[in-house]
Every structure is written in C-alpha cells, then in structure tokens.
Short mmCIF file of N, CA and C in Angstrom, two decimals:
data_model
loop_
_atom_site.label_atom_id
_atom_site.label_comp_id
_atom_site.label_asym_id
_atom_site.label_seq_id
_atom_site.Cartn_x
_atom_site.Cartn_y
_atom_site.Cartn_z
N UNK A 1070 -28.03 24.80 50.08
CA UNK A 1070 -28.20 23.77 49.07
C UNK A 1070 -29.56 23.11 49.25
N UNK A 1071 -30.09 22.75 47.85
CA UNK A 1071 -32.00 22.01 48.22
C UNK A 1071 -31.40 20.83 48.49
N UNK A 1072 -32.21 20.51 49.32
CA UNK A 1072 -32.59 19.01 49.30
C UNK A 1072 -32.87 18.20 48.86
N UNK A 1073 -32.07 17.15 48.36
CA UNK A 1073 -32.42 16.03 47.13
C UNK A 1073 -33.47 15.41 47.97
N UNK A 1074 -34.20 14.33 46.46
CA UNK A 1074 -35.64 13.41 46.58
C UNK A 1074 -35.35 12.65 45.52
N UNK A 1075 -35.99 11.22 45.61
CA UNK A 1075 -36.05 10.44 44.95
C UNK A 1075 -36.83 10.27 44.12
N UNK A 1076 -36.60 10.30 42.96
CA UNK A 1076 -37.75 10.30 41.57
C UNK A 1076 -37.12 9.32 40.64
N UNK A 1077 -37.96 8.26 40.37
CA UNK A 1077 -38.25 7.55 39.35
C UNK A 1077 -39.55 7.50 38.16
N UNK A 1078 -39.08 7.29 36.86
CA UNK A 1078 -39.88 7.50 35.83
C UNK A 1078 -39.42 5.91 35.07
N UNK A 1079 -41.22 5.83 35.15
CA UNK A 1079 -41.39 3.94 34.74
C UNK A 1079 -41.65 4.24 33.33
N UNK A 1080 -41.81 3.80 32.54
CA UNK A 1080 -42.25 3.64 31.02
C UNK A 1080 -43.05 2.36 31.32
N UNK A 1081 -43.92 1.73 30.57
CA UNK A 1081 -44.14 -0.13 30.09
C UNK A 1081 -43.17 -0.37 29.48
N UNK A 1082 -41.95 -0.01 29.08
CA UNK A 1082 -40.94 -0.79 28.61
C UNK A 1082 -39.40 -0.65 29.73
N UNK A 1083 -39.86 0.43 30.14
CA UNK A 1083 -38.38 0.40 31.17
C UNK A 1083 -38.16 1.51 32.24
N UNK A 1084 -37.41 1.40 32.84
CA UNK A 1084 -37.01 2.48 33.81
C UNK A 1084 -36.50 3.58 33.33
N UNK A 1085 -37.17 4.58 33.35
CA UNK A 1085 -36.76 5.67 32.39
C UNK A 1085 -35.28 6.91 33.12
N UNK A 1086 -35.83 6.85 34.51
CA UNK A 1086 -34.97 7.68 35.09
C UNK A 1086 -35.07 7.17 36.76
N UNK A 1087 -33.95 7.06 37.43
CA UNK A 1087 -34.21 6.81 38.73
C UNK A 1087 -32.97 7.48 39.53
N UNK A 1088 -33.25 8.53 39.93
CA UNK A 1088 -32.33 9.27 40.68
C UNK A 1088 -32.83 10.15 41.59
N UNK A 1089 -31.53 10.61 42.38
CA UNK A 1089 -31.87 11.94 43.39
C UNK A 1089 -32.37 13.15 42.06
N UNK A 1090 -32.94 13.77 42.56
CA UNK A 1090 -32.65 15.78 42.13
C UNK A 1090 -33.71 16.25 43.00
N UNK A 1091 -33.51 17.46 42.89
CA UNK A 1091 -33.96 18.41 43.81
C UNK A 1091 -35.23 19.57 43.62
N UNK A 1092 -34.98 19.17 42.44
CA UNK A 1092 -36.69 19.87 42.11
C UNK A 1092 -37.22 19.13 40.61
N UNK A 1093 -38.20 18.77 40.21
CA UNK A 1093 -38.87 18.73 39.48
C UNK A 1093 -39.88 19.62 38.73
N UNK A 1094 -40.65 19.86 37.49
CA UNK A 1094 -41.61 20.72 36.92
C UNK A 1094 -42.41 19.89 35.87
N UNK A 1095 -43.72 19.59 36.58
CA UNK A 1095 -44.26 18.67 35.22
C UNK A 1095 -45.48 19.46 34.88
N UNK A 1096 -46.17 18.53 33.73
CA UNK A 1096 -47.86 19.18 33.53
C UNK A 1096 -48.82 18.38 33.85
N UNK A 1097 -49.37 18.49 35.04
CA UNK A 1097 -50.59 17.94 35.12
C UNK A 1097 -51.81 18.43 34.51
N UNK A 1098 -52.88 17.62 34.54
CA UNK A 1098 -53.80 18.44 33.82
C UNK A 1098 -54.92 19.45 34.39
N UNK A 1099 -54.30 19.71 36.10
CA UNK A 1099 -54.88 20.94 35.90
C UNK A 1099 -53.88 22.00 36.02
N UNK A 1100 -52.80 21.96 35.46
CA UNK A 1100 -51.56 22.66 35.41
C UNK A 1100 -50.22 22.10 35.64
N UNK A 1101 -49.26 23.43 35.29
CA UNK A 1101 -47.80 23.03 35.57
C UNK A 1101 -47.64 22.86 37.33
N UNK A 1102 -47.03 22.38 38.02
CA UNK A 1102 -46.45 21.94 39.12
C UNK A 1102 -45.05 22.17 39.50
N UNK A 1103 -44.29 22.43 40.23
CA UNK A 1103 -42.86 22.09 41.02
C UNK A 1103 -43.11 21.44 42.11
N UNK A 1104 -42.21 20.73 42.28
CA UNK A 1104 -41.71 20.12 43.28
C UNK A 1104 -40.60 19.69 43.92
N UNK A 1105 -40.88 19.95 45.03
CA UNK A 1105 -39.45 20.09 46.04
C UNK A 1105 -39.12 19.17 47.26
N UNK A 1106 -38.00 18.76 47.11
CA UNK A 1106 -38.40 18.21 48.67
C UNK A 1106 -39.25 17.74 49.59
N UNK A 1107 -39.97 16.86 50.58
CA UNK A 1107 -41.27 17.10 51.35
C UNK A 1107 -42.36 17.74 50.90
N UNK A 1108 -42.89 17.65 49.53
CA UNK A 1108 -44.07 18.04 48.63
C UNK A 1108 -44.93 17.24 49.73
N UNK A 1109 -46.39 18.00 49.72
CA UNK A 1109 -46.96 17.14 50.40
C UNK A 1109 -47.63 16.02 49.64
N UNK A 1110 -47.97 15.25 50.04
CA UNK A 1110 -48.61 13.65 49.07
C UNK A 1110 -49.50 13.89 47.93
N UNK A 1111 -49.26 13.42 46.98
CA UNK A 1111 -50.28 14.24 45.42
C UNK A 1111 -49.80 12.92 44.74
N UNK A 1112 -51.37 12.39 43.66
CA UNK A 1112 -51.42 11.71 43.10
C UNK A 1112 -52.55 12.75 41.91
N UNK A 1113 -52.18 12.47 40.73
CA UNK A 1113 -52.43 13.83 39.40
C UNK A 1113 -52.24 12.80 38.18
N UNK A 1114 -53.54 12.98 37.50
CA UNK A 1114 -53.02 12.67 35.70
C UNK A 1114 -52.05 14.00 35.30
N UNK A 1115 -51.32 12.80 34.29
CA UNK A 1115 -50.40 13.45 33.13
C UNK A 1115 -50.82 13.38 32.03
N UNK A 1116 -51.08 15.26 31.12
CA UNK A 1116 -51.15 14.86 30.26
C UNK A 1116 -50.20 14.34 29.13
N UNK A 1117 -49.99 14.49 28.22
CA UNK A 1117 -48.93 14.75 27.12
C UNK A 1117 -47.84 16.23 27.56
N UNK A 1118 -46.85 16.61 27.96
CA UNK A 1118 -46.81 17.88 28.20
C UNK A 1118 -44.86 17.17 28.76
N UNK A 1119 -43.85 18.53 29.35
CA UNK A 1119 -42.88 18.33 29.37
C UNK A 1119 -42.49 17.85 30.81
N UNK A 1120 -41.67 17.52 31.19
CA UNK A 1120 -41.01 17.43 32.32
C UNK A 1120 -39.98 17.93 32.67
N UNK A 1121 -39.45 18.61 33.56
CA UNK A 1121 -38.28 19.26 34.00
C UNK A 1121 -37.63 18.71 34.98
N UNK A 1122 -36.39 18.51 34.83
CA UNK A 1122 -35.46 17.35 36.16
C UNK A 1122 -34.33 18.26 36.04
N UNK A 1123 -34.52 18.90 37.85
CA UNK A 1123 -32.78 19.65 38.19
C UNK A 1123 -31.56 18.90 38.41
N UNK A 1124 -30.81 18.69 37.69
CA UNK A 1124 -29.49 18.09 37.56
C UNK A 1124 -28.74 18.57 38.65
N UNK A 1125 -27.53 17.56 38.81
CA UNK A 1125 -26.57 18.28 39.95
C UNK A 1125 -25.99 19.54 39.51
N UNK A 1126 -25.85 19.78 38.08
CA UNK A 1126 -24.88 20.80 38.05
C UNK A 1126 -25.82 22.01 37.81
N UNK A 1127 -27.47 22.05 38.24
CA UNK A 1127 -27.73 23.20 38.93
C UNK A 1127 -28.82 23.65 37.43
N UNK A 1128 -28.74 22.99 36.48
CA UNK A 1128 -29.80 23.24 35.21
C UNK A 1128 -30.47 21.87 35.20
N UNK A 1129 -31.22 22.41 34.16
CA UNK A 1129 -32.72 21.56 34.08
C UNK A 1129 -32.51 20.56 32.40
N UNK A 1130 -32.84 19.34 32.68
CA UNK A 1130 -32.70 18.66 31.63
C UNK A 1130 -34.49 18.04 31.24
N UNK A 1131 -34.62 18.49 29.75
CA UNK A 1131 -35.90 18.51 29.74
C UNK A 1131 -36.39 16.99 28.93
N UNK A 1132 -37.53 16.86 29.22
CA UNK A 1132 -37.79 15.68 28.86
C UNK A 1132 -39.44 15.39 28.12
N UNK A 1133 -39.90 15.00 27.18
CA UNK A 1133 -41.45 15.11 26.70
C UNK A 1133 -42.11 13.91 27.37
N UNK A 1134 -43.52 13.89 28.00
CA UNK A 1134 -43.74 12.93 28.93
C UNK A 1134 -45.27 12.57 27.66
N UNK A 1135 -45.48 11.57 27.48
CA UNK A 1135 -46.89 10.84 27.00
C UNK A 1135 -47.83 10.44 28.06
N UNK A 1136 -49.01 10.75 28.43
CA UNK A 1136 -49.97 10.56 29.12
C UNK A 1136 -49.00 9.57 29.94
N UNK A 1137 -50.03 10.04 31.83
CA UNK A 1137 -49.51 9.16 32.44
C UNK A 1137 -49.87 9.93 34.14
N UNK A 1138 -49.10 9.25 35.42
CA UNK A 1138 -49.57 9.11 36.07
C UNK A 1138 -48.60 9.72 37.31
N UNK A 1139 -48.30 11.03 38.42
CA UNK A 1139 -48.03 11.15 38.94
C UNK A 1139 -48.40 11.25 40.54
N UNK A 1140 -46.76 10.52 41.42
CA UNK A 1140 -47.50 9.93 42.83
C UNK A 1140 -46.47 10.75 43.26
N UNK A 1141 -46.60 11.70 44.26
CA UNK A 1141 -45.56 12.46 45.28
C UNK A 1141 -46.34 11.76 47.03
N UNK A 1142 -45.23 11.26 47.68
CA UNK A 1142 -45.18 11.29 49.17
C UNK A 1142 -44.21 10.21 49.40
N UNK A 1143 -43.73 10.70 50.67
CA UNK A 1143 -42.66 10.08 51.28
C UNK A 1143 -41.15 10.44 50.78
N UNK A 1144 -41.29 11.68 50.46
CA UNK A 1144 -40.29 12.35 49.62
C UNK A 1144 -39.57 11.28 48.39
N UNK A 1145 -40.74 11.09 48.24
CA UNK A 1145 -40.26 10.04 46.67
C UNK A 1145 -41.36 10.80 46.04
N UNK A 1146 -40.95 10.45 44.10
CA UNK A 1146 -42.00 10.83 43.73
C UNK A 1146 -41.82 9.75 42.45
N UNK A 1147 -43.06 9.35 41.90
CA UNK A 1147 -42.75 8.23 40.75
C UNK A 1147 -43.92 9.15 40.00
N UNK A 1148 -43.06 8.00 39.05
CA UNK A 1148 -43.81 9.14 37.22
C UNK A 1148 -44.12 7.36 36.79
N UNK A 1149 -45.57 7.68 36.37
CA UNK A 1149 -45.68 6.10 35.26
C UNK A 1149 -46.33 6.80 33.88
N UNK A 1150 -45.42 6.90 32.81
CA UNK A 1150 -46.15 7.43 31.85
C UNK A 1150 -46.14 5.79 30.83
N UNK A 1151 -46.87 6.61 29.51
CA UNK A 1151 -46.66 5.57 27.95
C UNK A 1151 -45.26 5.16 27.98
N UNK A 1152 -45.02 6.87 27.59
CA UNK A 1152 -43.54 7.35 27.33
C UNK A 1152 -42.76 8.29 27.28
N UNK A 1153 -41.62 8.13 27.53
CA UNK A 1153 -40.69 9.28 27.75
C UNK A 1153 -39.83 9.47 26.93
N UNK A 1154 -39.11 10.71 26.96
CA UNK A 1154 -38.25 10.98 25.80
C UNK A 1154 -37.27 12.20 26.32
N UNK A 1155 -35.77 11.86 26.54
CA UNK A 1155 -35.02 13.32 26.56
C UNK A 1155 -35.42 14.27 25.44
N UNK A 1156 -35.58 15.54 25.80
CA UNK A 1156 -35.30 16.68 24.37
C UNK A 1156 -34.41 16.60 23.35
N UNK A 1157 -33.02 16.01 24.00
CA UNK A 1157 -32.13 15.94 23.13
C UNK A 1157 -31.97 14.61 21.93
N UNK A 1158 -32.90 13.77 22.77
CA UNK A 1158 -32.63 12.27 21.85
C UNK A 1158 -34.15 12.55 21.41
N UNK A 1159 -34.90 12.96 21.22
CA UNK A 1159 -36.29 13.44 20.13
C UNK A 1159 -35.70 13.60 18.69
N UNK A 1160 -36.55 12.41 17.87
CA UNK A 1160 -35.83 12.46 16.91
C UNK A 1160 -37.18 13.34 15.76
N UNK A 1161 -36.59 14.61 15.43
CA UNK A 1161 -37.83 15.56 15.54
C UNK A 1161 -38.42 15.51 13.93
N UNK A 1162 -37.54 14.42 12.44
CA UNK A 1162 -38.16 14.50 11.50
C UNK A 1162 -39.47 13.57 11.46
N UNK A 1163 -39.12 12.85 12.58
CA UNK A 1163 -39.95 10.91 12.55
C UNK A 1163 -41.44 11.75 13.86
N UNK A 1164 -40.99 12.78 14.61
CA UNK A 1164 -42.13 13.55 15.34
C UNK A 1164 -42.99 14.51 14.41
N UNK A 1165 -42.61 14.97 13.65
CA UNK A 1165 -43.06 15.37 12.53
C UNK A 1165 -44.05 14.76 11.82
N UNK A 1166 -43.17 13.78 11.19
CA UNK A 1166 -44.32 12.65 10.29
C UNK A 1166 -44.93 11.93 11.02
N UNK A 1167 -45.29 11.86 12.33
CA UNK A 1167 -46.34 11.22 13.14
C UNK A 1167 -47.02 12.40 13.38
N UNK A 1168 -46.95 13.30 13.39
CA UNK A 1168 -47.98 14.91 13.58
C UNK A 1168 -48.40 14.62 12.41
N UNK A 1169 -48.41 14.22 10.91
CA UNK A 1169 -49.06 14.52 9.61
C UNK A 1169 -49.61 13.46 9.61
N UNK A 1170 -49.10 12.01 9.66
CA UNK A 1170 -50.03 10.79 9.94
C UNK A 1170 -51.07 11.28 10.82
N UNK A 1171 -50.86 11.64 11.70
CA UNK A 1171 -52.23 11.50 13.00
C UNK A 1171 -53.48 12.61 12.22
N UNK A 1172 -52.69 13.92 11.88
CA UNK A 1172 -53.47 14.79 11.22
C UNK A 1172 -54.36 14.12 9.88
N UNK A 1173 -53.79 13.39 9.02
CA UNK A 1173 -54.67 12.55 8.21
C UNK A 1173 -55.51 11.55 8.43
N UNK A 1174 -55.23 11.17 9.13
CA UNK A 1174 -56.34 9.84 10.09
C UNK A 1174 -57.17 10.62 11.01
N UNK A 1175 -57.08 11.82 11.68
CA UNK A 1175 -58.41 12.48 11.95
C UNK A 1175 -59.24 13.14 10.85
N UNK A 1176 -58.68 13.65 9.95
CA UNK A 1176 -59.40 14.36 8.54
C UNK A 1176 -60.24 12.92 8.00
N UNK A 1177 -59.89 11.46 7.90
CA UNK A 1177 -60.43 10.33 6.96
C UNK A 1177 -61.83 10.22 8.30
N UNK A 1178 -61.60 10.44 8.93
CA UNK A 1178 -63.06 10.60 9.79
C UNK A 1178 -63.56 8.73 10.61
N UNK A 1179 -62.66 7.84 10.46
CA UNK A 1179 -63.20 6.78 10.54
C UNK A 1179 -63.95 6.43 11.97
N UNK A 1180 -63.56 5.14 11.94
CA UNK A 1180 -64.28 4.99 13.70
C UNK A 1180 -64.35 6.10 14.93
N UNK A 1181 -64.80 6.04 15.92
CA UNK A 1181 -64.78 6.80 17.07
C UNK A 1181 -63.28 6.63 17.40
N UNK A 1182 -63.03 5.14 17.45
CA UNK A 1182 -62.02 4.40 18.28
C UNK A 1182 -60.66 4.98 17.74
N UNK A 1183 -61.02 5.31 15.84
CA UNK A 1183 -59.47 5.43 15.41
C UNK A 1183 -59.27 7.08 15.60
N UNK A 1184 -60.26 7.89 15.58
CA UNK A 1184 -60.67 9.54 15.84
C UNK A 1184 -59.64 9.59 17.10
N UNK A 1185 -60.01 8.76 18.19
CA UNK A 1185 -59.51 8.81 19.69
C UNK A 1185 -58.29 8.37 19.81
N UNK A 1186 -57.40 7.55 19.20
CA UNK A 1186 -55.97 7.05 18.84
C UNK A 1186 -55.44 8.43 18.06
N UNK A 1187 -56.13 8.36 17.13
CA UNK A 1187 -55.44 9.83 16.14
C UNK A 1187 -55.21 10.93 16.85
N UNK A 1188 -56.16 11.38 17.46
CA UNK A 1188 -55.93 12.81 18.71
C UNK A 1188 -55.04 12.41 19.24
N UNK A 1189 -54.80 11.69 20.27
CA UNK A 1189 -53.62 10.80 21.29
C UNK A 1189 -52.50 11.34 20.31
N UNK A 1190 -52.28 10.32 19.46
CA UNK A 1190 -51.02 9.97 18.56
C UNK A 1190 -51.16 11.53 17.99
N UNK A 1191 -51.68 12.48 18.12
CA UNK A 1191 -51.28 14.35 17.45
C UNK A 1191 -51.10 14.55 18.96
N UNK A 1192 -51.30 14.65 19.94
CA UNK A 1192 -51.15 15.51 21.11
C UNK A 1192 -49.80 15.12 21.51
N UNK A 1193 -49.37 13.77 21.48
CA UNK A 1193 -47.82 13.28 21.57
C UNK A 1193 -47.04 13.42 20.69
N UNK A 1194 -47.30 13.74 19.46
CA UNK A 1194 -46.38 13.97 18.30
C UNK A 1194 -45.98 15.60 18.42
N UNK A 1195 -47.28 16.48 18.73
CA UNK A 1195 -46.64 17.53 19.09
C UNK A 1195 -46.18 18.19 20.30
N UNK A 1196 -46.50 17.42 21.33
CA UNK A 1196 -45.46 17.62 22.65
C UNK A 1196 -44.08 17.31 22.63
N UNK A 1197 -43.80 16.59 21.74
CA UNK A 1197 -42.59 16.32 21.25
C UNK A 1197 -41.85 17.06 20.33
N UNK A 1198 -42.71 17.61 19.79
CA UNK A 1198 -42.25 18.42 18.33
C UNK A 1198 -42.03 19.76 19.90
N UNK A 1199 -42.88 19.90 20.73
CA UNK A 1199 -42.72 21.36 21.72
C UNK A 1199 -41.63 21.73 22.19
N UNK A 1200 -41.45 20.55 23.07
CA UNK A 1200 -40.33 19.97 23.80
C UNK A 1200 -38.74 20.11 23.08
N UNK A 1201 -38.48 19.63 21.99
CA UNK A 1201 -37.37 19.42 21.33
C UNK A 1201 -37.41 20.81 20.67
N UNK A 1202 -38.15 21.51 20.28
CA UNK A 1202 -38.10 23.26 19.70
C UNK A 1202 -37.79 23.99 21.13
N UNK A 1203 -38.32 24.25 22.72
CA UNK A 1203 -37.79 24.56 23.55
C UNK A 1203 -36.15 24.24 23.86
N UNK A 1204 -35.81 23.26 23.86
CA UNK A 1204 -34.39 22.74 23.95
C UNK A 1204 -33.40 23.49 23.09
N UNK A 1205 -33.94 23.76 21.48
CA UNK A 1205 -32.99 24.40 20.78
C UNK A 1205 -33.49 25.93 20.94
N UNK A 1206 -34.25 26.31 21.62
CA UNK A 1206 -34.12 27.95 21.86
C UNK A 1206 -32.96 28.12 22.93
#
C-alpha cells in the first residue's frame, strides 16, 4: 500500500482540498509532475493546467487548477492557486462563454493590460473546457 501525504489546496477564497492521498499529478510549467510520498522539497509555478488527486478508493479525481503556486517538503505538499475547480462541478456552458468573451476582447485589440487579462481569462476558460472534456471521455 503507498504511503499517504498531506496536501492542501488554498484558493483566495477558501480551502479547496485538505487531505491525505497518496499520489498527486499536476502541471507545472516546465511540465507534468507526480508525486509521492517523501518527494524531495520543490517549490514550481502553476500554470493553468489539471490536477490529479489519488482517492482512497484507488482512482484519480480530476480537478482544473488557474495559475498558481506549488510547495512539496516535509511530506506535505500545498497548492496556492486563483482557482480551483472539480471536473465534475465545471460548469462547461458558462466555460465556454468565457472562452468567446476572452476570444473577443483579444481580437478588439485594446490596452496591453486588457490583451494580458484576455489571454489569462482564454488559457483558464480553456483548461477548464480540457479538464471537464477529459472527465467525460
């Protein structure tokens, strides 16, 4: 049997997840990752991309992560993203119409500032749109 570890996932609005499991799979940005048990100490940006959490009953419950910040040591590991989202509670028509909003507000060309929100707000609209299409395969 693996060895459980302690992983918590912060949001700015709340505690997203705080439990044992036994392996993890996220995306950092210079790649996907696992982690197990006694990982050795790693601190990594997150980009927009999924998360994977092994449940007790031995499968993986997936989750879409929004930019953010991962710390492994001391066989803990904390997640500080924007935001998080189960696959299953992605509510995928309202991820949608934030993929076509963001896509129109980069086409209107405005500020630098709103160009750089608009990308953001498309790279999270469709990690979400990713995420929740993996779940139903």
């Amino acid at each position: 049997m693996a060895t459980p570890f302690q992983l918590t996932v912060i949001t700015p609005e709340k505690t997203f997840f705080d439990g044992e499991t036994t392996q993890i799979i996220v995306r950092t940005t210079e790649g996907d990752i696992g982690i197990l048990a006694n990982h050795t100490s790693l601190v990594a940006s997150l980009p927009s991309g999924p998360l994977k959490v092994m449940q007790a009953s031995g499968e993986y419950r997936l989750a879409a992560v929004s930019a953010g910040l991962i710390k492994v040591g001391g066989n803990k590991v904390n997640i500080f993203a924007d935001a998080v989202e189960w696959a299953d509670e992605i509510d995928i028509e309202w991820a949608k119409r934030s993929e076509e909003n963001a896509k129109q507000r980069l086409a209107a060309k405005n500020s630098e500032r709103d160009l750089d929100l608009a990308e953001l707000k498309l790279k999270r609209a469709l990690n979400r749109i990713n995420v929740h299409n993996t779940l139903m395969k």
